[in-house]
XYZ file of C-alpha atoms in Angstrom:
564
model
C 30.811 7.978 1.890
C 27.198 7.874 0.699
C 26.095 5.135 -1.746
C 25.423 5.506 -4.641
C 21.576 6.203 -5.666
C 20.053 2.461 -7.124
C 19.511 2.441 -10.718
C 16.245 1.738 -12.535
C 16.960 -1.811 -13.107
C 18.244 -2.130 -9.739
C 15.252 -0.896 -7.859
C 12.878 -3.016 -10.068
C 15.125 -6.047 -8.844
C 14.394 -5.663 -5.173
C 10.655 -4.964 -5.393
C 10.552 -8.260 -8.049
C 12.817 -10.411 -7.270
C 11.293 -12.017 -4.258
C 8.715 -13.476 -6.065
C 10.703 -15.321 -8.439
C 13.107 -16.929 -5.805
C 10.671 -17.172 -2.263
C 8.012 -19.338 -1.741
C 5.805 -19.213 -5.213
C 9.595 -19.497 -7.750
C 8.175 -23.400 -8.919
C 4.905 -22.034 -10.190
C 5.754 -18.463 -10.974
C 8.668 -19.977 -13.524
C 6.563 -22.461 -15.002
C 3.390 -20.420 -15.623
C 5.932 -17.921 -17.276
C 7.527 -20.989 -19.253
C 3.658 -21.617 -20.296
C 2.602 -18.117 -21.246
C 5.652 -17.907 -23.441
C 5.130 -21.141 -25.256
C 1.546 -19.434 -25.718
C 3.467 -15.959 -27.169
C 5.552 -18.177 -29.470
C 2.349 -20.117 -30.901
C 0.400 -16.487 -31.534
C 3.803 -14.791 -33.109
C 3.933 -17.980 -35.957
C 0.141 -17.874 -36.734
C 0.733 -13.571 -37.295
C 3.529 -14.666 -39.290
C 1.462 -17.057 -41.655
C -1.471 -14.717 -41.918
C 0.704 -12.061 -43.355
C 1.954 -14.455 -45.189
C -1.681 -15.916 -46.211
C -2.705 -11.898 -46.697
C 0.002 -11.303 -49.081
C -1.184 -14.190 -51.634
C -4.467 -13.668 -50.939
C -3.803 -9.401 -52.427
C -1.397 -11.457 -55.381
C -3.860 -13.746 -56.173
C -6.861 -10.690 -56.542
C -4.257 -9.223 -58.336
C -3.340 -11.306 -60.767
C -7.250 -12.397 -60.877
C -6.852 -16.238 -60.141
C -9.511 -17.813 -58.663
C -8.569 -20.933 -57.617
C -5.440 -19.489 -56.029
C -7.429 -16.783 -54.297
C -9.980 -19.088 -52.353
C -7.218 -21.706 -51.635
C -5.734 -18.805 -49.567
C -9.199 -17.777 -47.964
C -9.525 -21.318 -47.226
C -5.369 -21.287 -45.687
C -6.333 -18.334 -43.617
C -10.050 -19.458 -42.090
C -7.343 -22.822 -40.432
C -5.338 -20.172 -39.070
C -7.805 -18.056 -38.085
C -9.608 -20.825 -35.910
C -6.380 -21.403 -34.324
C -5.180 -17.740 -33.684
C -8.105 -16.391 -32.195
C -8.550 -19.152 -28.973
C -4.638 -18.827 -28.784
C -4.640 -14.923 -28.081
C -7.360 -14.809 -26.227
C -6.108 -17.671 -23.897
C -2.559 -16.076 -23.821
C -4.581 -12.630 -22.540
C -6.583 -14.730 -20.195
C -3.667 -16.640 -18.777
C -1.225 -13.047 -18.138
C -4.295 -11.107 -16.028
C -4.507 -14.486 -13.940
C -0.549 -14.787 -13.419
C -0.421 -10.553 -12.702
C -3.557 -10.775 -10.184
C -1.649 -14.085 -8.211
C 1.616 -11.945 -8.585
C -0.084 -8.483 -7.199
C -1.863 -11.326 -3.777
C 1.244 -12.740 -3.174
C 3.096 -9.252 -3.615
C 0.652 -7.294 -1.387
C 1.113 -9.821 1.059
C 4.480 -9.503 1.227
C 3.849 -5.722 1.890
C 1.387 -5.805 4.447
C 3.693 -8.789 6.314
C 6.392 -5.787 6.528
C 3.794 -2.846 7.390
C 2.255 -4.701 10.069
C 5.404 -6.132 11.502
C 6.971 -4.801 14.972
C 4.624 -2.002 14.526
C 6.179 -0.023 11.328
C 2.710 1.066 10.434
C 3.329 3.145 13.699
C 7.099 3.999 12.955
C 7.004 4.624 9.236
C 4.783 7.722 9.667
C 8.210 9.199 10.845
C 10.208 8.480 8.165
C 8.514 10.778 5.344
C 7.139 8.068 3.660
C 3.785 9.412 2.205
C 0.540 7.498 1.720
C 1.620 4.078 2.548
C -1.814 2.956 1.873
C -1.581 3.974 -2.072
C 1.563 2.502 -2.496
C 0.077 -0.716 -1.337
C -3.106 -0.737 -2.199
C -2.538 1.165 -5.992
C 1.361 0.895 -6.932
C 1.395 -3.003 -6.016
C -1.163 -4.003 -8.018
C 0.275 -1.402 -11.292
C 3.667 -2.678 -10.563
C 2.597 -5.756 -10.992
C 0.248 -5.832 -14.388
C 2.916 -2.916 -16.098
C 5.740 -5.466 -15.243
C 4.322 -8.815 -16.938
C 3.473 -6.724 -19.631
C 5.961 -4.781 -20.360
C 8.153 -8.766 -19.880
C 5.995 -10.321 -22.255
C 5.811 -7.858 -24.736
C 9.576 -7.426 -24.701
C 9.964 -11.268 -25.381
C 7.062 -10.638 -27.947
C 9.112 -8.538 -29.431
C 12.220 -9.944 -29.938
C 9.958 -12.992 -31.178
C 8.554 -10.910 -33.431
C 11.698 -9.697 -34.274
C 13.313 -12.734 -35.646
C 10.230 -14.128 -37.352
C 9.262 -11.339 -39.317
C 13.352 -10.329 -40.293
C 13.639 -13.346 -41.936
C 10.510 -12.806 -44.360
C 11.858 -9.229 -44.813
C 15.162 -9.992 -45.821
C 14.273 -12.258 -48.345
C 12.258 -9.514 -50.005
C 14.401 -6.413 -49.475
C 17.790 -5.857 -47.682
C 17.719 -2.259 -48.380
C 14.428 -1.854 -45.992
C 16.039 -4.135 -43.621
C 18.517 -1.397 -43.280
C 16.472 1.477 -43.490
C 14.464 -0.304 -40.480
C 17.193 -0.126 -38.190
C 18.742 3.386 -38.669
C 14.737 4.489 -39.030
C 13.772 3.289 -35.178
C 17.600 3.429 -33.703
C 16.931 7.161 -34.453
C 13.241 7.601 -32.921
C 14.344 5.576 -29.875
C 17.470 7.928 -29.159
C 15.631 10.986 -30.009
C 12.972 9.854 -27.730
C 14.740 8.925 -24.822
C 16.750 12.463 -25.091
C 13.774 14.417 -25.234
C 10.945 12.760 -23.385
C 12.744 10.634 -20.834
C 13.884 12.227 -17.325
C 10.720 14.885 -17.615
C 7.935 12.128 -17.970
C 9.010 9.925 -15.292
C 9.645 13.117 -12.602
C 6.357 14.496 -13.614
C 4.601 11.154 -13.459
C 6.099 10.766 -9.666
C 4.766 13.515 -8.512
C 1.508 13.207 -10.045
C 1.015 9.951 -7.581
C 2.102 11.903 -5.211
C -0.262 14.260 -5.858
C -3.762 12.566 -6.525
C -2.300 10.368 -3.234
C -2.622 13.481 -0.911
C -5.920 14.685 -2.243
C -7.744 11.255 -1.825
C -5.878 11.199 1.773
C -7.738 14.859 1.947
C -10.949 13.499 1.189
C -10.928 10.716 3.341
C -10.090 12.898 6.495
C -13.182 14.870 5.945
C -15.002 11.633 5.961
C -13.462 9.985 8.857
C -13.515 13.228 11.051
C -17.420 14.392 9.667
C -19.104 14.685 12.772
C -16.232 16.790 14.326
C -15.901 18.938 11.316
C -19.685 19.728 11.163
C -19.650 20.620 14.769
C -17.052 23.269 14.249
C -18.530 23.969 11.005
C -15.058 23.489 9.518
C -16.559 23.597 6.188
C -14.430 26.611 5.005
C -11.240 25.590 5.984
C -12.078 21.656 4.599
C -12.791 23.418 1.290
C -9.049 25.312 1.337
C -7.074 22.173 2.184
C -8.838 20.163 -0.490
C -8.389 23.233 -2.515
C -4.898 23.367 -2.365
C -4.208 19.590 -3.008
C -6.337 19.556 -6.337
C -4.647 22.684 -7.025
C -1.199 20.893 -6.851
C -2.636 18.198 -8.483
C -4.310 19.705 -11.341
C -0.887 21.840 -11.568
C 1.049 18.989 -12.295
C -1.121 17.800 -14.500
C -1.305 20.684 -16.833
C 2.841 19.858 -16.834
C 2.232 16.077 -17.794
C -0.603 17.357 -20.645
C 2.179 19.683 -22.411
C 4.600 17.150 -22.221
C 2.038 14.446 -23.448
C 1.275 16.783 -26.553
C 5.121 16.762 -27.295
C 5.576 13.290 -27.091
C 1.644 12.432 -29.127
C 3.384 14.750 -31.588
C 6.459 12.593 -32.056
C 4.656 9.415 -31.797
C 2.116 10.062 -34.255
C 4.720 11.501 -37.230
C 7.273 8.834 -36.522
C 4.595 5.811 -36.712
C 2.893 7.723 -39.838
C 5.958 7.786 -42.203
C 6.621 4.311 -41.252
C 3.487 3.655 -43.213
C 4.697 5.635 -46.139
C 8.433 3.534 -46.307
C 7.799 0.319 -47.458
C 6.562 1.767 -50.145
C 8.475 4.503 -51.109
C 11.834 1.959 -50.899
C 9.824 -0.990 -52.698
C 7.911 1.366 -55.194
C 10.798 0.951 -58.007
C 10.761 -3.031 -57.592
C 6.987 -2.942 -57.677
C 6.735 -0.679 -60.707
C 9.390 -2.380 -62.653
C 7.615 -5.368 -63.014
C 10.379 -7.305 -60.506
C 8.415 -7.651 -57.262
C 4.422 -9.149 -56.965
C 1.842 -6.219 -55.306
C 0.973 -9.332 -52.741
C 4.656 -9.566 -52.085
C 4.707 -5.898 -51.257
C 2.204 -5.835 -49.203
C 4.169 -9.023 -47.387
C 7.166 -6.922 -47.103
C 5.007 -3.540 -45.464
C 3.002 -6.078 -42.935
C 6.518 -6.991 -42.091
C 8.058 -4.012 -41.830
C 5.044 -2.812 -39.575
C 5.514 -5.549 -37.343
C 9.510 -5.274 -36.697
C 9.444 -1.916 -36.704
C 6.879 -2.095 -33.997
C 9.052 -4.533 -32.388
C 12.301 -2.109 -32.805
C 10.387 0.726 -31.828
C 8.751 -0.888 -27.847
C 10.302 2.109 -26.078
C 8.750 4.655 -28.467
C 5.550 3.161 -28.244
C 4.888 2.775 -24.871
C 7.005 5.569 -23.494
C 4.139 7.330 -21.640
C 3.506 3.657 -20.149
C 6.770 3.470 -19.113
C 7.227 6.468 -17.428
C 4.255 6.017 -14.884
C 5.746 2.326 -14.914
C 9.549 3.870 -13.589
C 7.609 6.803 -11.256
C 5.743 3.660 -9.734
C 8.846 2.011 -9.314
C 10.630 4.768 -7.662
C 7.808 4.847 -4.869
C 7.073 1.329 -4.111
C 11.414 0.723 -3.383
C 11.737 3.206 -1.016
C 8.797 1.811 1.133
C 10.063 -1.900 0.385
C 13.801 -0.791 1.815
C 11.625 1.019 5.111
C 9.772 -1.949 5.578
C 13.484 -4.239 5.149
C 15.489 -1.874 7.129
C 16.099 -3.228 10.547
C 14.311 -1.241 13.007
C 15.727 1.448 14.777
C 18.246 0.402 17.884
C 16.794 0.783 20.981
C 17.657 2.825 24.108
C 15.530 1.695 26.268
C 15.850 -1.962 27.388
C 12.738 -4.049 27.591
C 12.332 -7.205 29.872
C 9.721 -9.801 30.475
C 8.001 -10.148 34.247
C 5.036 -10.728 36.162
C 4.837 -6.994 36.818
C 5.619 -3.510 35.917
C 9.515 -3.027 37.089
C 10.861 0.479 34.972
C 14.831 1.369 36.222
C 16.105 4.482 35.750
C 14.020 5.606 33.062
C 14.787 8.463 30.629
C 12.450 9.377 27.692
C 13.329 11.131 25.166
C 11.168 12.885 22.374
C 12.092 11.086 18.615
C 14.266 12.763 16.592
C 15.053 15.177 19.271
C 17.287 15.796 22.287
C 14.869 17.073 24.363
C 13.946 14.837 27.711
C 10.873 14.263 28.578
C 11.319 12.190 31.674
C 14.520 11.517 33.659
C 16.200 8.761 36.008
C 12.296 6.983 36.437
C 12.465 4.484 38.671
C 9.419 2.330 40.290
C 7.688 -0.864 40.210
C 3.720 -1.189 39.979
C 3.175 -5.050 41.950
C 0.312 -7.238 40.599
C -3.191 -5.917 41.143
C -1.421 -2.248 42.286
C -2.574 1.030 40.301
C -0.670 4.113 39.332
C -1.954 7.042 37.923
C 0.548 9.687 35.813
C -0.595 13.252 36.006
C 0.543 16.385 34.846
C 0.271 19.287 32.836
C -0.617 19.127 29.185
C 2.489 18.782 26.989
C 4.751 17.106 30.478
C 5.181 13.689 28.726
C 2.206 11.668 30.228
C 1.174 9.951 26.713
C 5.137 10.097 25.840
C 5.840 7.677 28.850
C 3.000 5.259 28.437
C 4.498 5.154 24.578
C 7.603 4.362 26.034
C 6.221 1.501 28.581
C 4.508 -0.070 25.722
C 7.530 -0.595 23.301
C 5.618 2.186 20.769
C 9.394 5.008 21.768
C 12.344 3.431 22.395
C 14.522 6.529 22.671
C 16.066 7.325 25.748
C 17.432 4.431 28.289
C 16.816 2.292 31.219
C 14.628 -0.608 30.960
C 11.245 -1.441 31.291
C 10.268 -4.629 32.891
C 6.026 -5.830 32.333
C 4.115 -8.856 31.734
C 3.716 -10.853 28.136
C 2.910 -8.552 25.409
C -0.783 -10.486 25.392
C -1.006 -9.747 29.305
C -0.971 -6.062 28.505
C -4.394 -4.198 27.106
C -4.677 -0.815 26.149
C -7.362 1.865 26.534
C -6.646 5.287 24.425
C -9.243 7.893 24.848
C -10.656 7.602 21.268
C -11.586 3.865 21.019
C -10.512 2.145 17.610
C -13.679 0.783 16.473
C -14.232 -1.229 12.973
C -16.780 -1.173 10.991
C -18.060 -5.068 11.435
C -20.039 -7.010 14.112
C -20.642 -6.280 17.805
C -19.250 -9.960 18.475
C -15.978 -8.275 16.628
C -15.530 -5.364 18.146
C -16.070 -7.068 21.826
C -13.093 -9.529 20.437
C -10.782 -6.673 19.098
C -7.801 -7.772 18.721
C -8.555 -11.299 18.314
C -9.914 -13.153 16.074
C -11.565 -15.957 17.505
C -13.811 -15.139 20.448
C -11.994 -16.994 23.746
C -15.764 -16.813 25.569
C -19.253 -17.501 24.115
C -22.096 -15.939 23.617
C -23.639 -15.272 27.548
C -20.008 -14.568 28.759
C -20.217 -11.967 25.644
C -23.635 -10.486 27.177
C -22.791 -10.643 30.304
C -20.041 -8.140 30.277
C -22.491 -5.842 27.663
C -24.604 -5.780 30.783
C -21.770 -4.707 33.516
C -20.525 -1.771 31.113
C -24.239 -1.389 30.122
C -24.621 -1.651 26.833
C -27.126 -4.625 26.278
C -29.260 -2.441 24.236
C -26.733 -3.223 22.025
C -27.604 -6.396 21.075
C -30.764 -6.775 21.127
C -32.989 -6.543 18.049
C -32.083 -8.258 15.098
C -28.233 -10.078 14.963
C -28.079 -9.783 18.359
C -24.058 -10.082 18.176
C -23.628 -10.330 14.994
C -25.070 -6.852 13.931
C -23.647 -5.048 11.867
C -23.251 -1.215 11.987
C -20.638 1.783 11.684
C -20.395 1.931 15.470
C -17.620 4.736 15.546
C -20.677 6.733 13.844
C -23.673 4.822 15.581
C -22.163 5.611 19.334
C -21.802 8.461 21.628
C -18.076 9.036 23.133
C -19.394 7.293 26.794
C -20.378 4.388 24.924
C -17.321 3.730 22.591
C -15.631 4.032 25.823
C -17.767 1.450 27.863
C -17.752 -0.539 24.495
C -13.575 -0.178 24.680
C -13.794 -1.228 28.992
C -16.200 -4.085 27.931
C -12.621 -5.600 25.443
C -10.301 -4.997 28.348
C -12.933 -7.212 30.419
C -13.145 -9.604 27.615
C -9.235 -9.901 28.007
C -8.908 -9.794 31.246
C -5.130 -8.228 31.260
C -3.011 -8.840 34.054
C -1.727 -5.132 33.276
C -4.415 -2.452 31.760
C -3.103 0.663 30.598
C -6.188 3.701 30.424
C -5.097 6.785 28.690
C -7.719 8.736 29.633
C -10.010 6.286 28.834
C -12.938 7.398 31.214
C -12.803 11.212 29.652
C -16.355 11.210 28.345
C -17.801 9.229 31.492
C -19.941 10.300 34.059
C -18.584 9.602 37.401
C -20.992 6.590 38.641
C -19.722 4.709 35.348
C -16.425 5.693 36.194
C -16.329 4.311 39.362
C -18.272 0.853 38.898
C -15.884 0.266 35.656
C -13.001 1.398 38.292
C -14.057 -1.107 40.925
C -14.541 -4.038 38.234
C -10.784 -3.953 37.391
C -9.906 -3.856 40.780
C -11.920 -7.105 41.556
C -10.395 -8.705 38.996
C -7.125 -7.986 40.283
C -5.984 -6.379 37.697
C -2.947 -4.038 37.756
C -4.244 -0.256 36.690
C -1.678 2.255 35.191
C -3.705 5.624 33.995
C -3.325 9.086 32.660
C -6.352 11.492 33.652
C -6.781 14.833 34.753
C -10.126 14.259 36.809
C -9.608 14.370 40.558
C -11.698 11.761 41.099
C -10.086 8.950 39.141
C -6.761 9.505 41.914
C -9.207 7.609 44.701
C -8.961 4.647 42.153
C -5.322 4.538 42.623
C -2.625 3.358 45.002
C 0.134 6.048 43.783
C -0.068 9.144 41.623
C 3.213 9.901 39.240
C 3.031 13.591 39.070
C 5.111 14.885 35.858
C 6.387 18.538 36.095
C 7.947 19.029 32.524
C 11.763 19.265 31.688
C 12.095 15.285 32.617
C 11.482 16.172 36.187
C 9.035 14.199 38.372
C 6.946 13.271 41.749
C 5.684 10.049 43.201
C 3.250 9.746 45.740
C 0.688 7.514 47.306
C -2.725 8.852 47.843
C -2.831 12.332 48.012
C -3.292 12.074 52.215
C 0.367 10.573 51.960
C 3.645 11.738 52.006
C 5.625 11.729 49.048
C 7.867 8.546 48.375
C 10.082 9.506 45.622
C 11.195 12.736 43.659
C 13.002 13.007 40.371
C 13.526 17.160 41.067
């Protein structure tokens, strides 16, 4: 039986509630405990300048002088206290949001960059990640403290201001309450599911446009060489279209709700005196005191009325919501059980391998079994679409459906080569270093291997190592790919894995890169289509589709293995 779907509240727990009982619950609680003693101080002084405002309009009134600058003088002492008060208060709630939104964005990218989810949440139909992290973090966080504190504002407000409306008039008290009990239901009924739907897919929305955009730029040169222009211009088309769509929807339903919002607070300012006009006129009640009684009624009212008010808030606030728990229960959710067993070892051992495509039944390789001894080589060929890439996912941990078990060194004993380097934007010294941190060898070691995958050039001029440049942009395909050989020899893996890594090298470069790994002793597996990289290579794994394979040493030798 399915469970049942989380309500509001209860997804708002589990993307809050960490904060308040991990690591930061001593100062998060007594920041709060501050911010509210701070709320409490500015909701007395707003209660003694309406008070201060009513005698000051009694004392015009009634044309008494002294008692008219005795209350300007009343008000100025308040006034030099309320003013450093609220501004403090707003000072101190941005400062406790922005260390709520660090810590909470931490939290976030701890998940997203643990056992590789940033790689396995693509799968799962979570869309934009990035946004929700980047954008929905830090709105969940500053619409949360302040829709907190101004819901404890209220209720302050609340019981200060009842009392001085009470004393002047229990029939307004009454009309108060059926007066905003009725705007809130009405409200809610009306406005409520449609706002927050719309609202969620307007994120949505603008998310997949901005994703759009930054394609183009991340993929410029490619698209200018096809001169992609056209088709760019439809995709982005249709996203702004969607977008632009749904917001037409949210304007309509905007103008609905501006039109509720607008009568319902403008007759409020017509009630106080409507119900206190008889009192007034009959000579019973002071004009200062009636103007007491409408700041009063303004200011529960407004506290009465906090879902009317800041509906539209709120609904982007829930929409928000919506999107930031399903990515924190992805990012909770214990990863996926694994088929394929995974050992540690001093060098590649795979048993009776089977691959299978995620999400699917179908088998990409079947019953693989063979071991790869320190400093051997294997290369994997095959037709396009066999399961080469699909396997070397599967060695490295990346796929783990299917069964067997793979056997390789340390996780840190293993590099990497794809065909399209990863390269940051940053220093040279950085992208040599990729994925450390902290360079292991200095500077001459550094230049030193520039000059074996020949790319000195690079660091000469100005920074030397420390220049700074685009290089995904600055360098040709050869060079991101000598730049990508020059990490692995900056490693120096006991197991290198090249997946097609030497695609956009001539074969001289190929072949002293080739030979440098194999003086190192370094144990090769690789995926390549070019005849020549097989002389590089002890055995070739030929994949024939269907799961079926062939393993062979050097083409001149007879075939070892078959998995026909």
């Amino acid at each position: 039986m399915a469970a049942a779907p989380a309500s509001a509240l209860q997804r708002f727990m589990t993307v809050a509630r960490p904060y308040w009982v991990g690591d930061r619950r001593g100062w998060a609680w007594c920041f709060l405990a501050g911010l509210i003693v701070l709320m409490l101080a500015d909701t007395q002084l707003a209660v003694l300048l309406n008070n201060q405002t009513g005698e000051l309009t009694s004392a015009l009134a009634a044309r008494d002088a002294p008692r008219f600058w005795s209350a300007v003088r009343a008000m100025l002492w308040v006034l030099a206290f309320a003013v450093p008060v609220f501004a403090t208060y707003y000072y101190a709630r941005d400062a406790y949001a922005n260390d709520w939104r660090r810590w909470l964005t931490q939290r976030f990218l701890d998940g997203y960059l643990r056992e590789r989810r940033y790689f396995h949440i693509a799968a799962e139909e979570i869309d934009n990640p990035d946004q929700r992290i980047a954008d929905d973090v830090n709105t969940f966080t500053g619409r949360s403290l302040h829709f907190l504190l101004i819901l404890l504002g209220s209720l302050m407000q609340l019981v200060a201001f009842s009392a001085v409306l009470w004393s002047l008039s229990h029939l307004l008290v009454g009309f108060l309450v059926a007066y905003a009990l009725t705007g809130t239901v009405l409200s809610l009924g009306l406005f409520g599911r449609p706002l927050i739907r719309l609202n969620h897919w307007q994120l949505k929305r603008e998310a997949d446009l901005r994703f759009r955009l930054m394609r183009v730029r991340e993929n410029a040169e490619s698209i200018a060489f096809y001169g992609g222009e056209q088709q760019e211009r439809h995709q982005l088309q249709q996203r702004l279209r969607a977008a632009l769509l749904n917001t037409r929807k949210l304007i309509r339903a905007q103008f609905a709700l501006n039109l509720f919002q607008r009568g319902f607070s403008q007759l409020s300012l017509l009630v106080p005196a409507v119900v206190l006009s008889a009192d007034v006129l009959g000579g019973r009640l002071e004009v200062g005191q009636a103007v007491q009684a409408a700041g009063a009624f303004a200011a529960v009212l407004g506290a009465v009325s906090l879902i009317i008010d800041n509906f539209e808030s709120l609904s982007r606030f829930v929409a928000g919501i919506d999107r930031l728990h399903v990515m924190a229960e992805a990012l909770q959710a214990a990863p996926p059980e694994a088929g394929i067993a995974r050992a540690q070892g001093r060098e590649l051992d795979i048993k009776d391998l089977t691959v299978q495509a995620p999400g699917s039944d179908r088998v990409l390789v079947e019953k693989l079994s063979l071991r790869v001894p320190e400093g051997g080589s294997l290369l994997i060929t095959g037709a396009s679409g066999c399961g080469k890439s699909s396997l070397l996912r599967a060695i490295a941990g990346l796929w783990t459906q299917g069964s067997g078990q793979v056997s390789h060194p340390p996780r840190e004993d293993v590099f990497f080569l794809p065909q399209r380097p990863y390269l940051q934007t940053g220093t040279l010294r950085s992208q040599l270093i990729y994925p450390s941190t902290q360079p292991a060898l200095d500077d001459e070691a550094l230049l030193k291997i520039l000059d074996e995958v020949q790319l000195r050039h690079l660091a000469e001029g100005e920074g030397g190592l420390d220049r700074t440049q685009d290089w995904e942009k600055l360098l040709s395909g050869g060079e991101q790919q000598r730049l990508a050989f020059a990490r692995l020899l900056v490693h120096a893996p006991r197991l290198a894995i090249l997946d097609e890594a030497t695609s956009a090298l001539d074969d001289a470069n190929q072949k002293r890169l080739y030979e440098r790994l194999r003086q190192r002793g370094t144990t090769l597996i690789s995926i390549a289509h070019r005849a020549a990289v097989a002389g590089f290579h002890r055995r070739v794994l030929k994949l024939k589709g269907g799961g079926r394979w062939t393993l062979v040493r050097t083409p001149r030798q007879d075939t070892e293995k078959t998995g026909d």
